Short mmCIF file of C-alpha atoms in Angstrom, two decimals:
data_model
loop_
_atom_site.label_atom_id
_atom_site.label_comp_id
_atom_site.label_asym_id
_atom_site.label_seq_id
_atom_site.Cartn_x
_atom_site.Cartn_y
_atom_site.Cartn_z
CA MET R 328 -40.90 -11.91 -3.94
CA LYS R 329 -38.61 -14.94 -3.64
CA ARG R 330 -37.04 -14.26 -7.00
CA PHE R 331 -36.40 -10.61 -6.06
CA ALA R 332 -34.81 -11.73 -2.85
CA SER R 333 -32.61 -14.20 -4.65
CA ILE R 334 -31.44 -11.66 -7.19
CA ALA R 335 -30.71 -9.21 -4.37
CA LEU R 336 -28.80 -11.81 -2.44
CA ALA R 337 -26.79 -12.75 -5.59
CA THR R 338 -26.03 -9.13 -6.28
CA ALA R 339 -24.93 -8.47 -2.73
CA ILE R 340 -22.60 -11.54 -2.75
CA ALA R 341 -21.10 -10.47 -6.26
CA LEU R 342 -20.38 -7.03 -4.98
CA PHE R 343 -18.86 -8.28 -1.81
CA LEU R 344 -16.59 -10.71 -3.71
CA HIS R 345 -15.75 -7.94 -6.20
CA GLY R 346 -14.30 -5.93 -3.40
CA CYS R 347 -11.81 -8.82 -2.57
CA ALA R 348 -10.06 -8.36 -5.87
CA GLY R 349 -8.25 -5.51 -7.67
CA TRP R 350 -4.99 -3.65 -7.46
CA GLN R 351 -5.26 -2.90 -3.80
CA SER R 352 -6.58 -5.94 -2.11
CA ALA R 353 -4.79 -8.22 0.43
CA LEU R 354 -7.13 -10.98 -0.73
CA ASP R 355 -5.84 -10.72 -4.33
CA PRO R 356 -2.21 -11.55 -3.84
CA LYS R 357 0.37 -10.94 -6.58
CA GLY R 358 3.52 -11.92 -4.81
CA PRO R 359 4.83 -14.63 -2.47
CA ALA R 360 4.61 -12.45 0.82
CA ALA R 361 1.02 -11.42 0.07
CA SER R 362 0.10 -15.05 -0.90
CA GLU R 363 1.49 -16.26 2.41
CA LEU R 364 -0.53 -13.57 4.34
CA ALA R 365 -3.61 -14.22 2.38
CA TRP R 366 -3.57 -17.98 3.06
CA LEU R 367 -3.16 -17.11 6.73
CA ILE R 368 -6.07 -14.73 6.59
CA TRP R 369 -8.38 -17.30 5.03
CA PHE R 370 -7.19 -20.09 7.43
CA PHE R 371 -7.59 -18.08 10.55
CA THR R 372 -10.93 -16.71 9.32
CA GLY R 373 -12.29 -20.27 8.63
CA LEU R 374 -10.97 -21.60 11.83
CA CYS R 375 -12.45 -18.83 13.91
CA ALA R 376 -15.81 -19.29 12.11
CA VAL R 377 -15.79 -23.00 13.07
CA VAL R 378 -14.96 -22.18 16.57
CA TRP R 379 -17.66 -19.61 16.80
CA VAL R 380 -20.28 -22.05 15.45
CA LEU R 381 -19.13 -24.71 17.90
CA VAL R 382 -19.42 -22.37 20.84
CA MET R 383 -22.93 -21.28 19.79
CA ILE R 384 -24.02 -24.86 19.58
CA GLY R 385 -22.35 -25.58 22.96
CA LEU R 386 -24.24 -22.72 24.54
CA ALA R 387 -27.50 -23.40 22.85
CA ALA R 388 -27.72 -27.15 23.43
CA PRO R 389 -27.91 -27.10 27.26
CA LEU R 390 -30.48 -24.49 27.23
CA MET R 391 -32.69 -26.53 24.91
CA MET R 392 -32.18 -29.71 26.87
CA GLN R 393 -32.88 -28.26 30.17
CA SER R 394 -36.16 -26.68 29.01
CA ARG R 395 -37.32 -30.17 27.87
CA GLU R 396 -36.12 -32.25 30.91
CA ARG R 397 -37.11 -29.78 33.66
CA LEU R 398 -34.54 -31.01 35.99
CA GLU R 399 -35.12 -30.92 39.75
CA PRO R 400 -32.26 -28.54 40.95
CA LEU R 401 -31.68 -30.38 44.18
CA VAL R 402 -31.31 -33.89 42.68
CA LEU R 403 -27.62 -34.85 42.14
CA ASP R 404 -26.76 -36.45 38.82
CA ALA R 405 -23.14 -37.76 38.93
CA GLY R 406 -23.28 -38.99 35.26
CA ALA R 407 -24.33 -35.61 33.98
CA ASP R 408 -21.60 -33.89 36.01
CA ASN R 409 -18.99 -36.19 34.52
CA ARG R 410 -20.18 -35.51 31.03
CA LYS R 411 -19.90 -31.82 31.61
CA LEU R 412 -16.48 -32.25 32.91
CA ARG R 413 -15.40 -34.19 29.92
CA VAL R 414 -16.80 -31.49 27.59
CA VAL R 415 -14.96 -28.78 29.41
CA MET R 416 -11.78 -30.83 29.36
CA THR R 417 -12.01 -31.65 25.74
CA ALA R 418 -12.79 -27.81 25.00
CA VAL R 419 -9.63 -26.87 26.99
CA GLY R 420 -7.53 -29.44 25.15
CA LEU R 421 -8.70 -28.46 21.72
CA THR R 422 -8.04 -24.75 22.51
CA ALA R 423 -4.48 -25.59 23.52
CA VAL R 424 -3.95 -27.63 20.30
CA ILE R 425 -5.34 -24.77 18.17
CA LEU R 426 -3.18 -22.15 19.92
CA VAL R 427 -0.07 -24.21 19.50
CA GLY R 428 -1.03 -24.98 15.80
CA LEU R 429 -1.54 -21.23 15.05
CA THR R 430 1.67 -20.36 16.70
CA LEU R 431 3.59 -22.81 14.63
CA LEU R 432 1.84 -21.50 11.44
CA SER R 433 2.77 -17.96 12.32
CA PHE R 434 6.37 -19.01 12.87
CA PHE R 435 6.68 -20.77 9.50
CA ALA R 436 4.98 -17.91 7.77
CA ASN R 437 7.43 -15.40 9.20
CA ARG R 438 10.26 -17.63 8.16
CA THR R 439 8.90 -17.69 4.61
CA LEU R 440 8.62 -13.87 4.58
CA ALA R 441 12.13 -13.47 5.86
CA ALA R 442 13.41 -15.59 3.00
CA ILE R 443 11.95 -13.49 0.19
CA GLY R 444 14.54 -10.82 0.24
CA SER R 445 17.57 -12.82 1.13
CA ASP R 446 19.09 -12.55 -2.31
CA ALA R 447 17.68 -9.15 -3.25
CA ALA R 448 19.86 -7.36 -5.75
CA LEU R 449 17.93 -4.05 -5.76
CA THR R 450 17.64 -1.79 -2.78
CA ILE R 451 15.28 1.14 -2.73
CA ARG R 452 14.99 3.78 0.02
CA VAL R 453 11.51 4.98 0.66
CA THR R 454 11.13 8.07 2.77
CA GLY R 455 7.69 9.22 3.89
CA HIS R 456 6.68 12.86 3.88
CA GLN R 457 3.35 14.68 4.60
CA TRP R 458 1.96 13.62 2.16
CA TRP R 459 4.05 12.06 -0.46
CA TRP R 460 6.78 9.40 -0.98
CA GLU R 461 10.40 10.00 -1.84
CA VAL R 462 11.85 7.00 -3.73
CA ARG R 463 15.67 6.66 -3.96
CA TYR R 464 17.23 3.80 -5.91
CA GLU R 465 20.47 2.81 -4.29
CA ASP R 466 23.57 1.85 -6.36
CA ALA R 467 27.21 1.24 -5.74
CA THR R 468 27.92 3.74 -8.58
CA PRO R 469 26.98 7.27 -7.29
CA SER R 470 26.08 8.36 -10.88
CA ARG R 471 23.50 5.59 -11.02
CA ILE R 472 21.67 6.69 -7.79
CA LEU R 473 18.17 7.78 -8.84
CA THR R 474 15.57 9.79 -6.90
CA THR R 475 11.95 9.96 -7.92
CA ALA R 476 8.56 10.26 -6.15
CA ASN R 477 5.33 8.42 -5.45
CA GLU R 478 5.84 5.57 -7.91
CA ILE R 479 8.23 2.71 -7.37
CA HIS R 480 9.34 0.76 -10.46
CA ILE R 481 10.65 -2.80 -9.79
CA PRO R 482 11.75 -5.75 -12.03
CA ALA R 483 9.07 -8.40 -11.84
CA GLY R 484 9.85 -11.74 -10.53
CA GLU R 485 12.81 -10.52 -8.53
CA PRO R 486 13.06 -9.77 -4.79
CA VAL R 487 13.48 -6.09 -3.92
CA ARG R 488 14.55 -4.78 -0.62
CA LEU R 489 12.86 -1.54 0.71
CA LEU R 490 14.50 0.65 3.30
CA LEU R 491 11.69 2.62 4.98
CA THR R 492 11.99 5.81 7.09
CA SER R 493 10.33 9.15 7.51
CA THR R 494 11.25 12.76 7.90
CA ASP R 495 8.35 14.08 9.93
CA VAL R 496 5.65 11.76 11.44
CA ILE R 497 5.09 8.05 11.56
CA HIS R 498 3.73 6.64 8.27
CA SER R 499 3.05 3.13 7.18
CA PHE R 500 3.93 1.58 3.89
CA TRP R 501 1.38 -0.95 2.65
CA VAL R 502 0.83 -2.44 -0.77
CA PRO R 503 -1.75 -5.15 0.10
CA SER R 504 -1.27 -7.15 -3.20
CA LEU R 505 2.38 -7.53 -2.47
CA SER R 506 3.10 -7.52 1.26
CA GLY R 507 1.98 -6.63 4.74
CA LYS R 508 2.45 -3.20 6.09
CA LEU R 509 5.54 -1.69 7.94
CA ASP R 510 5.90 1.63 9.65
CA LEU R 511 8.14 4.45 8.49
CA ILE R 512 9.59 6.04 11.67
CA PRO R 513 11.71 9.22 11.84
CA GLY R 514 15.34 8.34 12.85
CA ARG R 515 14.82 4.55 12.21
CA MET R 516 15.34 2.37 9.21
CA ASN R 517 12.86 -0.57 8.74
CA VAL R 518 13.33 -3.21 6.13
CA LEU R 519 10.64 -4.71 3.95
CA ASP R 520 11.21 -7.22 1.25
CA ILE R 521 8.76 -7.53 -1.61
CA LYS R 522 8.46 -9.39 -4.81
CA ALA R 523 5.91 -9.23 -7.62
CA ASP R 524 5.21 -12.47 -9.38
CA LYS R 525 4.36 -10.87 -12.70
CA PRO R 526 4.37 -7.33 -14.33
CA GLY R 527 1.52 -5.15 -13.28
CA VAL R 528 0.55 -1.99 -11.35
CA TYR R 529 -0.16 -2.46 -7.66
CA ARG R 530 -1.61 0.44 -5.64
CA GLY R 531 -0.43 1.16 -2.03
CA GLN R 532 -1.59 3.51 0.63
CA CYS R 533 -0.25 5.02 3.80
CA ALA R 534 -1.77 2.87 6.53
CA GLU R 535 -0.96 4.90 9.65
CA PHE R 536 -2.85 8.17 10.20
CA CYS R 537 -0.38 10.88 9.55
CA GLY R 538 -2.46 14.11 9.20
CA ALA R 539 -5.08 15.81 7.32
CA GLN R 540 -4.18 14.28 3.93
CA HIS R 541 -3.38 10.81 5.01
CA ALA R 542 -6.13 9.41 2.91
CA ASN R 543 -4.37 11.14 -0.14
CA MET R 544 -0.92 9.54 0.36
CA GLY R 545 -1.17 6.83 -2.11
CA THR R 546 1.73 5.14 -4.11
CA PHE R 547 2.10 2.66 -6.93
CA ILE R 548 4.34 -0.32 -7.41
CA ILE R 549 4.98 -0.76 -11.17
CA ALA R 550 6.44 -4.16 -11.80
CA GLU R 551 8.07 -4.61 -15.26
CA PRO R 552 10.10 -7.20 -17.12
CA ARG R 553 13.85 -6.78 -16.30
CA ALA R 554 14.78 -5.28 -19.71
CA LYS R 555 11.94 -2.69 -19.56
CA PHE R 556 12.86 -1.75 -15.99
CA ASP R 557 16.57 -1.29 -16.93
CA ALA R 558 15.48 0.95 -19.82
CA TRP R 559 13.27 2.92 -17.54
CA TRP R 560 16.12 3.46 -14.98
CA ARG R 561 18.42 4.61 -17.85
CA ASP R 562 15.88 7.16 -18.98
CA GLN R 563 15.23 8.45 -15.57
CA LEU R 564 18.96 9.06 -15.02
CA GLN R 565 19.06 11.44 -17.91
CA PRO R 566 18.56 15.16 -17.22
CA ALA R 567 15.25 16.77 -18.05
CA SER R 568 14.29 17.11 -21.69
CA ALA R 569 14.94 20.50 -23.29
CA PRO R 570 11.62 22.33 -24.13
CA MET R 571 10.65 21.89 -27.67
CA SER R 572 8.21 24.67 -28.16
CA ASP R 573 8.36 28.50 -27.57
CA GLU R 574 5.52 28.06 -25.13
CA ALA R 575 7.51 25.31 -23.13
CA LYS R 576 10.70 27.40 -23.28
CA ALA R 577 8.80 30.35 -21.80
CA GLY R 578 7.46 27.99 -19.11
CA LYS R 579 10.96 26.92 -18.24
CA ASP R 580 12.21 30.46 -17.93
CA LEU R 581 9.24 31.33 -15.70
CA PHE R 582 9.67 28.17 -13.55
CA LEU R 583 13.20 29.12 -12.79
CA LYS R 584 12.27 32.68 -11.82
CA ARG R 585 9.42 31.66 -9.49
CA PRO R 586 9.60 30.14 -5.98
CA CYS R 587 9.08 26.69 -7.48
CA VAL R 588 12.88 26.20 -7.63
CA MET R 589 13.05 26.57 -3.80
CA CYS R 590 11.22 23.20 -3.24
CA HIS R 591 11.60 21.15 -6.59
CA LYS R 592 14.56 19.79 -8.43
CA ILE R 593 14.72 19.47 -12.16
CA GLY R 594 17.81 17.64 -13.40
CA GLY R 595 19.88 19.62 -15.89
CA THR R 596 18.58 22.97 -14.66
CA PRO R 597 19.40 25.42 -11.72
CA ALA R 598 16.24 24.14 -9.98
CA GLY R 599 17.74 22.10 -7.03
CA GLY R 600 15.03 22.08 -4.28
CA THR R 601 14.85 18.87 -2.16
CA VAL R 602 11.86 19.42 0.20
CA ALA R 603 9.24 18.46 -2.43
CA PRO R 604 9.06 15.76 -5.19
CA ASP R 605 11.81 15.69 -7.95
CA LEU R 606 10.08 16.89 -11.21
CA THR R 607 12.84 15.87 -13.61
CA HIS R 608 10.53 13.35 -15.28
CA VAL R 609 7.24 14.27 -13.61
CA ALA R 610 5.15 13.75 -16.73
CA SER R 611 6.25 10.20 -16.99
CA ARG R 612 4.29 9.39 -13.84
CA GLN R 613 0.78 8.11 -13.84
CA THR R 614 -0.53 10.43 -11.05
CA LEU R 615 -0.01 13.72 -9.41
CA ALA R 616 0.04 14.64 -5.72
CA ALA R 617 0.65 10.99 -4.55
CA GLY R 618 -2.04 9.30 -6.35
CA THR R 619 -4.66 12.07 -5.87
CA LEU R 620 -5.01 13.05 -9.49
CA THR R 621 -4.28 11.25 -12.72
CA MET R 622 -1.59 12.71 -14.86
CA SER R 623 -3.09 15.01 -17.51
CA ARG R 624 -2.63 18.62 -18.67
CA GLY R 625 -5.89 19.71 -16.98
CA ASN R 626 -5.05 18.12 -13.65
CA LEU R 627 -1.51 19.46 -13.80
CA ALA R 628 -2.82 22.97 -14.16
CA ALA R 629 -5.44 22.45 -11.54
CA TRP R 630 -2.84 21.27 -8.95
CA ILE R 631 -0.45 24.18 -9.56
CA ALA R 632 -3.32 26.76 -9.54
CA ASP R 633 -5.04 25.47 -6.42
CA PRO R 634 -3.09 22.96 -4.46
CA GLN R 635 -5.04 23.69 -1.26
CA GLY R 636 -8.27 23.03 -3.09
CA VAL R 637 -7.06 19.64 -4.32
CA LYS R 638 -5.25 18.60 -1.24
CA PRO R 639 -6.06 20.84 1.71
CA GLY R 640 -3.33 21.15 4.26
CA SER R 641 -0.55 20.12 1.80
CA HIS R 642 2.77 21.93 1.88
CA MET R 643 2.35 22.98 -1.75
CA PRO R 644 1.89 26.75 -1.58
CA VAL R 645 -0.34 28.78 -3.93
CA VAL R 646 1.95 30.63 -6.41
CA ASP R 647 0.45 33.76 -7.94
CA LEU R 648 0.23 33.19 -11.60
CA SER R 649 -1.79 34.68 -14.31
CA GLY R 650 -3.66 32.38 -16.82
CA ASP R 651 -1.00 32.75 -19.49
CA GLU R 652 1.79 32.08 -16.92
CA LEU R 653 0.06 28.94 -15.73
CA ASN R 654 -0.41 27.59 -19.32
CA VAL R 655 3.41 28.04 -20.21
CA ILE R 656 4.48 26.37 -16.94
CA VAL R 657 2.16 23.49 -17.65
CA ALA R 658 3.48 23.20 -21.20
CA TYR R 659 6.94 22.88 -19.85
CA LEU R 660 6.12 20.37 -17.07
CA GLU R 661 4.16 18.08 -19.40
CA GLY R 662 7.18 17.75 -21.66
CA LEU R 663 9.30 16.36 -18.76
CA LYS R 664 8.84 12.66 -19.52
#
């Protein structure tokens, strides 16, 4: 029985600790801002645990002593009163010292966070929509301004400044492995500086309830070496690839005839909608529908055929397509890399 209990306890601890790591964990920091916050989390948690234990001991000790001594309630004990007073005064003093210490720690942590983006060379505007992310790479040269969706590529090891806003309701941008969260508010621009210490994929999530599909409003930060990031940016600035097969050509023609063009843009084609994600290089992304589905031909077809089944309440309407029409449109879109 003891062996079974030990195994169960070890398994529970392993599962608990496993949840502290991964690509979306504030306790598994991959950048200076997240590291600063994680250190504060652990320190505050440890300090509060110590205080809680001391308070429990302080409450339990008098009860145990009183039960043994059976004091006469009418007898005055000046020595005991003085000891109690000293205990109370010591507790008050320690509390004041702890509060001042925590305030100073918070101040220095905020100063460290503010310094991360002071020399940021790259600025990205992130706009929250129900329920996806518009990502616009700012540049002094208008021809180099790039708009994508749901995935944010950044150069690893370099500070990046994010300008956060929203077009509808309040959202909150949170990539726990890289930074704390910050709201996206309609009519207001908030600034969040991030930095990834090394290349990797870090998942983010809208952290402010924003409607029915709030839980399916994910995003990904993809940190790459500078050369790879620059190559990605150059590729993304190019217009959409011309369809290579007859099936894909038919898909393009059909796409441009259907209501899809009212919402989506595809660079190099007449499709110029701006109320939904830009699809110029949609097949180069890792996921569909803001992290809801992994990118694949089957999921692409499922998303187009039944968006309300995949993401109920989304603004993606159902377009009446036959099976053959769906196949050719999917063939076209999966070539947009």
